[in-house]
Short mmCIF file of C-alpha atoms in Angstrom, two decimals:
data_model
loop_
_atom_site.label_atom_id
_atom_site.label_comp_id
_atom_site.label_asym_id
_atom_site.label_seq_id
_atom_site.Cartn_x
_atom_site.Cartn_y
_atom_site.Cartn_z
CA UNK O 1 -46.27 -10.90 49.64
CA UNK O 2 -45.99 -13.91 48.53
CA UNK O 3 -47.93 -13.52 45.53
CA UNK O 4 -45.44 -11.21 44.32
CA UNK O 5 -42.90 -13.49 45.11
CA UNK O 6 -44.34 -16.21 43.33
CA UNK O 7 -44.86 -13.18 40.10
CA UNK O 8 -41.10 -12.46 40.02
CA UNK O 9 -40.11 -16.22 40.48
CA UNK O 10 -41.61 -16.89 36.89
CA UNK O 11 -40.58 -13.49 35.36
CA UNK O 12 -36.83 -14.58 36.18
CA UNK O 13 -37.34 -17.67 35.41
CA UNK O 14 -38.73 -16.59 31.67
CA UNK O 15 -35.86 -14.45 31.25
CA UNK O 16 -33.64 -17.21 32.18
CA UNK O 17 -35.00 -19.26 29.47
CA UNK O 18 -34.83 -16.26 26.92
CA UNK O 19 -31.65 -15.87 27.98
CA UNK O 20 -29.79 -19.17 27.27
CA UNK O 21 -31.81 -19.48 24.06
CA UNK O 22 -29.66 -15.87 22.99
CA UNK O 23 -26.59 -17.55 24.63
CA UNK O 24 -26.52 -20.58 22.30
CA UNK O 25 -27.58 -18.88 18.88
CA UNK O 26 -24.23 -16.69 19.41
CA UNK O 27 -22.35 -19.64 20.05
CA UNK O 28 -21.77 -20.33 16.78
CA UNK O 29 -19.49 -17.68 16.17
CA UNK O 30 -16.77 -19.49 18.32
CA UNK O 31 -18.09 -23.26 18.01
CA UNK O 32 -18.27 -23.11 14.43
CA UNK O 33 -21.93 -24.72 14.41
CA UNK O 34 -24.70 -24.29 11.22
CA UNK O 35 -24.36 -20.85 10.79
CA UNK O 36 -28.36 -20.80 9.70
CA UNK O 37 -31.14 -19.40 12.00
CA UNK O 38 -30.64 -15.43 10.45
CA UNK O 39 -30.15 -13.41 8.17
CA UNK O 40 -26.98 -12.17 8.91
CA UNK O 41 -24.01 -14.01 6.47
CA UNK O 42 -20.89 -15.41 7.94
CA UNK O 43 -17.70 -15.27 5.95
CA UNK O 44 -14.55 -17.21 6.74
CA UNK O 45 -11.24 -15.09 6.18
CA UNK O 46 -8.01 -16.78 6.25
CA UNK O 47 -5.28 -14.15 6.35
CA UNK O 48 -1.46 -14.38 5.51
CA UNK O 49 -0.17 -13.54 8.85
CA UNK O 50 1.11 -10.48 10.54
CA UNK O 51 4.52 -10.12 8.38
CA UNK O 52 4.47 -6.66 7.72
CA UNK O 53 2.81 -3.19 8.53
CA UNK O 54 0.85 -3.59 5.34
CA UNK O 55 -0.82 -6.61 6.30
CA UNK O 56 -1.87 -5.52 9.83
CA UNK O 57 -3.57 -2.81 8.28
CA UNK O 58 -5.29 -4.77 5.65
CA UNK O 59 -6.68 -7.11 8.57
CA UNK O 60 -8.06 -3.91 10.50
CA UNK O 61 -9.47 -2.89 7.47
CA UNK O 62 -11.26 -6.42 7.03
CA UNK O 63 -12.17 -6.48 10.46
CA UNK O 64 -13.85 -3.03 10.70
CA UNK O 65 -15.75 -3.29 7.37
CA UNK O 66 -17.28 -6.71 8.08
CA UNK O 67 -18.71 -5.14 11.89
CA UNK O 68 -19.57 -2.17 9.76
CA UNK O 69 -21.72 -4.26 7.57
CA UNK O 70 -22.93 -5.72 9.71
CA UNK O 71 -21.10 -9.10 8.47
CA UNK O 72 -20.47 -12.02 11.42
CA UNK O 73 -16.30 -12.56 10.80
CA UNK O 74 -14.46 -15.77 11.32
CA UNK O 75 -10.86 -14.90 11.05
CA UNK O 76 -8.02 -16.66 11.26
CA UNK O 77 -4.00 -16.18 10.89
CA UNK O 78 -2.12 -18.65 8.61
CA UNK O 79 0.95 -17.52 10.37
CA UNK O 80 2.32 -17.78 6.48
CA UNK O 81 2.23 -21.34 6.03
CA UNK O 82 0.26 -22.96 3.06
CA UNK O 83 -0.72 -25.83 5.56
CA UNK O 84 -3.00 -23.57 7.78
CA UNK O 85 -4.92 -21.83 5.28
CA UNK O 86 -5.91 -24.99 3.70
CA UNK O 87 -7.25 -26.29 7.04
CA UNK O 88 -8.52 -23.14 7.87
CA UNK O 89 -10.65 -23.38 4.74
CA UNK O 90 -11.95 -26.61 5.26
CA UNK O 91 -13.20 -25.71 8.51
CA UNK O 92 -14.83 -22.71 7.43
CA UNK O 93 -16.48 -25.62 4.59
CA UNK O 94 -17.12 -27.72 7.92
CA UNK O 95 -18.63 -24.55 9.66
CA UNK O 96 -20.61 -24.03 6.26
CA UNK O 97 -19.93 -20.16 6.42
CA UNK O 98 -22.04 -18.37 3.43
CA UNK O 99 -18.30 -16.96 1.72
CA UNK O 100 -15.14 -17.77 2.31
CA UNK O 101 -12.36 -15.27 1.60
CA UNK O 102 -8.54 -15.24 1.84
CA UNK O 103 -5.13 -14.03 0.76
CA UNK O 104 -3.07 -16.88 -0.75
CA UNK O 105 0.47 -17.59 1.45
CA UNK O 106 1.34 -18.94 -2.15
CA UNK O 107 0.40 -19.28 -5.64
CA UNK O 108 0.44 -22.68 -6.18
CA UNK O 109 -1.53 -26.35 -4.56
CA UNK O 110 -5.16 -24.73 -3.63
CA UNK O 111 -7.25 -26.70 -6.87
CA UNK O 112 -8.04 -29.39 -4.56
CA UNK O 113 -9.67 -27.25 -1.01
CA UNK O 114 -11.23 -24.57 -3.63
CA UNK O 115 -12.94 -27.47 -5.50
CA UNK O 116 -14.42 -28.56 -1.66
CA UNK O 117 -15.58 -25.79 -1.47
CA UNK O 118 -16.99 -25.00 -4.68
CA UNK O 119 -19.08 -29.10 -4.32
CA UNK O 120 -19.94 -27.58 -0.72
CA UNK O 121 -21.90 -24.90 -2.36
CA UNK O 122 -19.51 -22.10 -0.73
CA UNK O 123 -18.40 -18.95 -3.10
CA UNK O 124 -14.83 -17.81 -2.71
CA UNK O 125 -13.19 -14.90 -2.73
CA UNK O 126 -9.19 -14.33 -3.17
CA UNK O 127 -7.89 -10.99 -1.76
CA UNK O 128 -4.37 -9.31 -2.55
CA UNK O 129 -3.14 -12.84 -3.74
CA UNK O 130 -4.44 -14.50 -6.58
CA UNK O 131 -3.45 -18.39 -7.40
CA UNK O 132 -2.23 -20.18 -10.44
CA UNK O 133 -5.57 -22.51 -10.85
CA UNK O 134 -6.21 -22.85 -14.65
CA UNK O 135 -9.96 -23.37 -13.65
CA UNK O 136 -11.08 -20.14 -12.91
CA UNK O 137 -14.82 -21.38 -11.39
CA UNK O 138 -13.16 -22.45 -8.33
CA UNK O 139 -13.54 -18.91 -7.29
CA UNK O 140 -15.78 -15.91 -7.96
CA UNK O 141 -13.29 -13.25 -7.95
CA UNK O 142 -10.08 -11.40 -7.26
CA UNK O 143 -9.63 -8.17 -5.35
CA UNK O 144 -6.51 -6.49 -5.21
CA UNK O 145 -3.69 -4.63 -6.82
CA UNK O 146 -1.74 -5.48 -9.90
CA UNK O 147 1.50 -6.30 -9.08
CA UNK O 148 3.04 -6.62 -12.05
CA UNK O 149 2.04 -2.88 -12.64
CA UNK O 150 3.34 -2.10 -9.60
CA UNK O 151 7.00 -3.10 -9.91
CA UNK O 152 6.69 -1.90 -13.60
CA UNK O 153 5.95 1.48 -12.11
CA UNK O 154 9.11 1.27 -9.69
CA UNK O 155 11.31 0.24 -12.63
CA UNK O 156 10.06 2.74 -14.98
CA UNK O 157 11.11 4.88 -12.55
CA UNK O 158 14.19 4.21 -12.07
CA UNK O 159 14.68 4.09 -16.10
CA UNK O 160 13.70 7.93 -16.08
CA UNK O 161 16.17 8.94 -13.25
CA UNK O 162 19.63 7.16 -14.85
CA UNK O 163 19.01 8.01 -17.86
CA UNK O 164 21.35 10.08 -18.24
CA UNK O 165 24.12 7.46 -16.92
CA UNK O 166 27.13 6.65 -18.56
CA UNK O 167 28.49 3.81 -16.43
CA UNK O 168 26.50 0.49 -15.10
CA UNK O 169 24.07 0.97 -12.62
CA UNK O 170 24.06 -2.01 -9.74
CA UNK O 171 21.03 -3.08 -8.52
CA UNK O 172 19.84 -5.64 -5.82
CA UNK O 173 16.31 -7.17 -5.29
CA UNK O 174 14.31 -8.06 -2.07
CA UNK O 175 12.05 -9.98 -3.08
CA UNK O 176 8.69 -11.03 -1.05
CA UNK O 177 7.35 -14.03 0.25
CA UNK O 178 9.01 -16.89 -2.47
CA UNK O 179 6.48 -18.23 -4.50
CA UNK O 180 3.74 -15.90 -3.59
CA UNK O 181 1.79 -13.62 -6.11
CA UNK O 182 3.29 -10.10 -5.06
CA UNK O 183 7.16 -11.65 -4.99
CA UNK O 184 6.52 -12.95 -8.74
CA UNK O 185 4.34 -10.19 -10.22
CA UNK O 186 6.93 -7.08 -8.84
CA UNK O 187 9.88 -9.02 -9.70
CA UNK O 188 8.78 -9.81 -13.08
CA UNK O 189 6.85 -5.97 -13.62
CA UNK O 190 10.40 -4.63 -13.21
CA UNK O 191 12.72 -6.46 -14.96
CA UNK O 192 10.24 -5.89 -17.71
CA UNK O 193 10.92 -1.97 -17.28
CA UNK O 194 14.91 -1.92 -17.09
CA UNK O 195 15.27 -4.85 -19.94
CA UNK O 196 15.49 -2.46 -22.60
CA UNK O 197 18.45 -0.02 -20.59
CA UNK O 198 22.01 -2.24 -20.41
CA UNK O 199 23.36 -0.16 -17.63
CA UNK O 200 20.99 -1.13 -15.30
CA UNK O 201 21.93 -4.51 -13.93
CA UNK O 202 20.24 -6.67 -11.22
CA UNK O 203 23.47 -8.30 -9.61
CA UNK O 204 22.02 -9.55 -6.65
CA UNK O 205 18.58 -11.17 -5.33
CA UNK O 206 17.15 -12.77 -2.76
CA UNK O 207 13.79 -13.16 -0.68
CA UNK O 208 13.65 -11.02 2.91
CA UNK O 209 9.75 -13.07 3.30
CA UNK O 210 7.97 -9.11 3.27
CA UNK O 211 9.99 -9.21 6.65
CA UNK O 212 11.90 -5.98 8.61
CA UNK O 213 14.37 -8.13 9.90
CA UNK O 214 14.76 -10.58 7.21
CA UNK O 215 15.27 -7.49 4.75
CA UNK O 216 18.65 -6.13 7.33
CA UNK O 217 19.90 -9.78 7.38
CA UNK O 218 19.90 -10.02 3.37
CA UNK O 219 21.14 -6.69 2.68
CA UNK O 220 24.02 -7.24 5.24
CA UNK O 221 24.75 -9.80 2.46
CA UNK O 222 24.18 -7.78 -0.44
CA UNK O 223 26.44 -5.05 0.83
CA UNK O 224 29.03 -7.49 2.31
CA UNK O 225 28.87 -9.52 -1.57
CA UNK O 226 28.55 -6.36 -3.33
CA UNK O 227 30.69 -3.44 -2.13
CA UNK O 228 29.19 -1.14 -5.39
CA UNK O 229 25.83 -1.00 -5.01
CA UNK O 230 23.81 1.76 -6.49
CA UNK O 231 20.16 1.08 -6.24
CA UNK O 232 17.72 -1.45 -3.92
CA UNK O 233 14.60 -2.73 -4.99
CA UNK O 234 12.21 -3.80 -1.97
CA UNK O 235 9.20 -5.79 -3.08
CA UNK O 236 7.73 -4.25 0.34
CA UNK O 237 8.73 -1.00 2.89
CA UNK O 238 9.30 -3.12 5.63
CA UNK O 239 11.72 -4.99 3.78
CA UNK O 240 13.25 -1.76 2.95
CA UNK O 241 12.74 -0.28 6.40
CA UNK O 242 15.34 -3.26 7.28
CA UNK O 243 17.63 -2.60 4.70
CA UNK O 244 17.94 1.31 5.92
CA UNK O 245 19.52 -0.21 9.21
CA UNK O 246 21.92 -2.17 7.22
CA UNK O 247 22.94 0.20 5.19
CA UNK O 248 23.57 2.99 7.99
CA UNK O 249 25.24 0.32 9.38
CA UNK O 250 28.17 -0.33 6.70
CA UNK O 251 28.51 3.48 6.64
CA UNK O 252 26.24 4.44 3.76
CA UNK O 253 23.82 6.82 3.32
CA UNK O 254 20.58 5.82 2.35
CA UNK O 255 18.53 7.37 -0.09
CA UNK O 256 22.12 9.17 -1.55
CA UNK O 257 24.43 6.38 -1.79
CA UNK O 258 22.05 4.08 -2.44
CA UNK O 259 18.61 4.91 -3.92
CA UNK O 260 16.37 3.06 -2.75
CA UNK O 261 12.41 2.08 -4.49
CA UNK O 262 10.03 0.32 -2.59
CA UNK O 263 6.38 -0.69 -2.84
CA UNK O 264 3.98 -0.26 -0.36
CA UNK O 265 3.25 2.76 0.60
CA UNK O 266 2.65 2.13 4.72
CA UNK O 267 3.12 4.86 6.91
CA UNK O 268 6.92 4.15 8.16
CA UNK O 269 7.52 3.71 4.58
CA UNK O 270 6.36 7.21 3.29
CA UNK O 271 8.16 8.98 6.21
CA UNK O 272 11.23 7.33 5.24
CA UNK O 273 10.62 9.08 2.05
CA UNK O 274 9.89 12.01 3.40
CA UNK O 275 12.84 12.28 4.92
CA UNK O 276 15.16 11.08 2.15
CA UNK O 277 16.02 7.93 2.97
CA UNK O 278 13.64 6.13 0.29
CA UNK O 279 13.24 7.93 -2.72
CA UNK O 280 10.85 6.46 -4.61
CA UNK O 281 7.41 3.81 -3.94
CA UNK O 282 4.40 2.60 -5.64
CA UNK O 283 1.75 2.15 -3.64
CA UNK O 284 -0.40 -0.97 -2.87
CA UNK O 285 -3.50 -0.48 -0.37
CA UNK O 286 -4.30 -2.58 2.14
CA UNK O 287 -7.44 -1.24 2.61
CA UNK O 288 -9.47 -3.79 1.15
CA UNK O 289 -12.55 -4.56 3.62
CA UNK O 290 -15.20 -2.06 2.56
CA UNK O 291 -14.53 -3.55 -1.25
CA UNK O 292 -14.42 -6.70 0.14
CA UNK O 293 -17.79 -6.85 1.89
CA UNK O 294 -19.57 -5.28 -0.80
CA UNK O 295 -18.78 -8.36 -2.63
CA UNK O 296 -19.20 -11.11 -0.02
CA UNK O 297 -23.13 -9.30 0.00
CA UNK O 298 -23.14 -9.76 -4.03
CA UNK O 299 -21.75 -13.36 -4.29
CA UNK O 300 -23.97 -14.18 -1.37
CA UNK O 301 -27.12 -12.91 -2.96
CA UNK O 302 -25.97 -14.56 -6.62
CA UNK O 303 -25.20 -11.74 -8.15
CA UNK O 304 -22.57 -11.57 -11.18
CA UNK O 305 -19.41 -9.98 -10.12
CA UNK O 306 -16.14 -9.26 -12.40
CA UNK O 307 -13.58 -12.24 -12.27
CA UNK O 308 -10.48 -9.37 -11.36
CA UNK O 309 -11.39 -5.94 -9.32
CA UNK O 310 -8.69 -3.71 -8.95
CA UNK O 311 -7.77 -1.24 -6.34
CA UNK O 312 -7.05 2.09 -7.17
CA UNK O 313 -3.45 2.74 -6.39
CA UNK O 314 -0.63 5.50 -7.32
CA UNK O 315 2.94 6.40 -6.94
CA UNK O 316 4.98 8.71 -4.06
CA UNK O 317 8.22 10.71 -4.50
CA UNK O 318 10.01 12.47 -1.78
CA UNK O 319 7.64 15.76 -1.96
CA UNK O 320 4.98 13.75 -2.45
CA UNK O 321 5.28 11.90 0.66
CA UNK O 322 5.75 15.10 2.73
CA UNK O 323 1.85 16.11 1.62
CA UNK O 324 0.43 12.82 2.12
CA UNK O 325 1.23 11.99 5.37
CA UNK O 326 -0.73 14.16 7.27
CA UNK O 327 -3.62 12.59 6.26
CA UNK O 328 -2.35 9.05 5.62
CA UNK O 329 -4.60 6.28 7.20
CA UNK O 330 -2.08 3.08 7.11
#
């Protein structure tokens, strides 16, 4: 007996020690040591936030596609201020992660934390947002939609359906996120499409921040400024989605008395338009990750990648909508 004893007294013990040895080599996905040891690559991703439907599908998508490749995922949520991304960069650079990725909360003030990173040997990747950095080696690429296509789309639209106006045609704006890529890129894709049609005039616009409830508060304004309003452009659905409540609210009927265009294509969006309340919205994916990790393996492994990826996108009307959705993922 007490041979045996003494037998599984050094077994535990051995699988004690083989134990703690597997406890600390996964530590480092929450202490943020040297991510070395394997073979498995460790990207940092610094989201926008959680501002709309659109982005917390674009997160699952991330988060799915790194597990299902296998890819060890260090998220984190700017909560859509400039200040957090940039120190959730530099501690990925302090981590020394293999990639970093992230969607830009603005265009503007990253040269300096992208150059860290660049002199800290660390290949980044912008998603969705890109940034206004006139040196383009601070990063290796830029997945995501065109968003000066997209609002082009939306006003092109809206060029073919008043065509055949004889009056002025009163449009306000939503805008996104001020100062951000989408917000800029939309706004300036559409004026583009109506400049060359005089009736259609943009008499209000203001940012709703991508946000449901910032989009009701501004369009209580719009409507409140701007008793004659014939069209809204949302630079997002949940923007829009806001504006619906708004606009029941002062007695109108959405999608009738006011058409409205959005850009997004979420679910809550596209039943909206499928029930007539939107009428018209270009679509922007969120589902990024799978692209997304397929690069974070090529930049890894030094392979040449293209400096701008797009996603493959398209447009929804009212019938449209109504097929799509049973089948729509986001």
């Amino acid at each position: 007996m007490r041979t045996r004893r003494t037998a599984r007294t050094v077994v535990a013990a051995f699988a004690a020690v083989l134990l703690a040895g597997s406890v600390a080599a996964c530590g480092n996905s929450d202490t943020g040591g040297d991510s070395g040891g394997d073979d498995k690559i460790v990207l940092g991703f610094s989201q926008v936030g959680a501002e709309s439907g659109w982005r917390t599908a674009n997160s699952i998508s991330i988060k799915e596609a790194a597990s299902q490749a296998g890819i060890e995922l260090k998220f984190d949520d700017a909560q859509q201020k400039q200040e957090n991304q940039i120190k959730a960069i530099r501690n990925f650079i302090q981590q020394k992660v293999d990639v970093i990725a992230f969607s830009p909360v603005v265009e503007s003030g990253w040269d300096t934390v992208l150059k860290e990173a660049k002199d800290a040997g660390i290949p980044v990747i912008l998603t969705d947002r890109s940034v206004d950095s006139a040196d383009k080696t601070l990063y290796k690429t830029f997945l995501g939609s065109d968003f000066v296509k997209e609002g082009r789309l939306a006003g092109e639209w809206l060029v073919e359906q008043t065509k055949t106006a004889s009056g002025p045609v009163n449009i306000v704006e939503l805008q996104g996120t001020t100062g951000s890529a989408p917000a800029n890129d939309r706004k300036e894709g559409f004026a583009k499409a109506i400049a060359g049609n005089p009736n259609l005039k943009i008499v209000a616009s203001q940012s709703g921040d991508f946000k449901r409830a910032d989009g009701k508060q501004v369009m209580e304004q719009f409507l409140k400024a701007n008793p004659d309003i014939d069209v809204l452009f949302a630079h997002n659905d949940d923007m829009g989605l806001g504006a619906l409540e708004a606009i029941t609210a002062a007695g109108k009927v959405p999608g009738k008395d006011i058409t409205i265009i959005t850009i997004d294509a979420v679910k809550d969006g596209m039943q909206a338009l499928a029930d007539g309340k939107f009428n018209f919205i270009a679509e922007c994916s969120p589902l990024l990750g799978p692209q997304l990790m397929d690069l974070v393996k090529k930049v890894k492994a030094g392979e040449e990648v293209p400096a701008r990826i797009e996603t493959e996108e398209t447009t929804f009307t009212q019938e449209q909508a109504k097929a799509a959705l049973p089948n729509r993922k986001y």
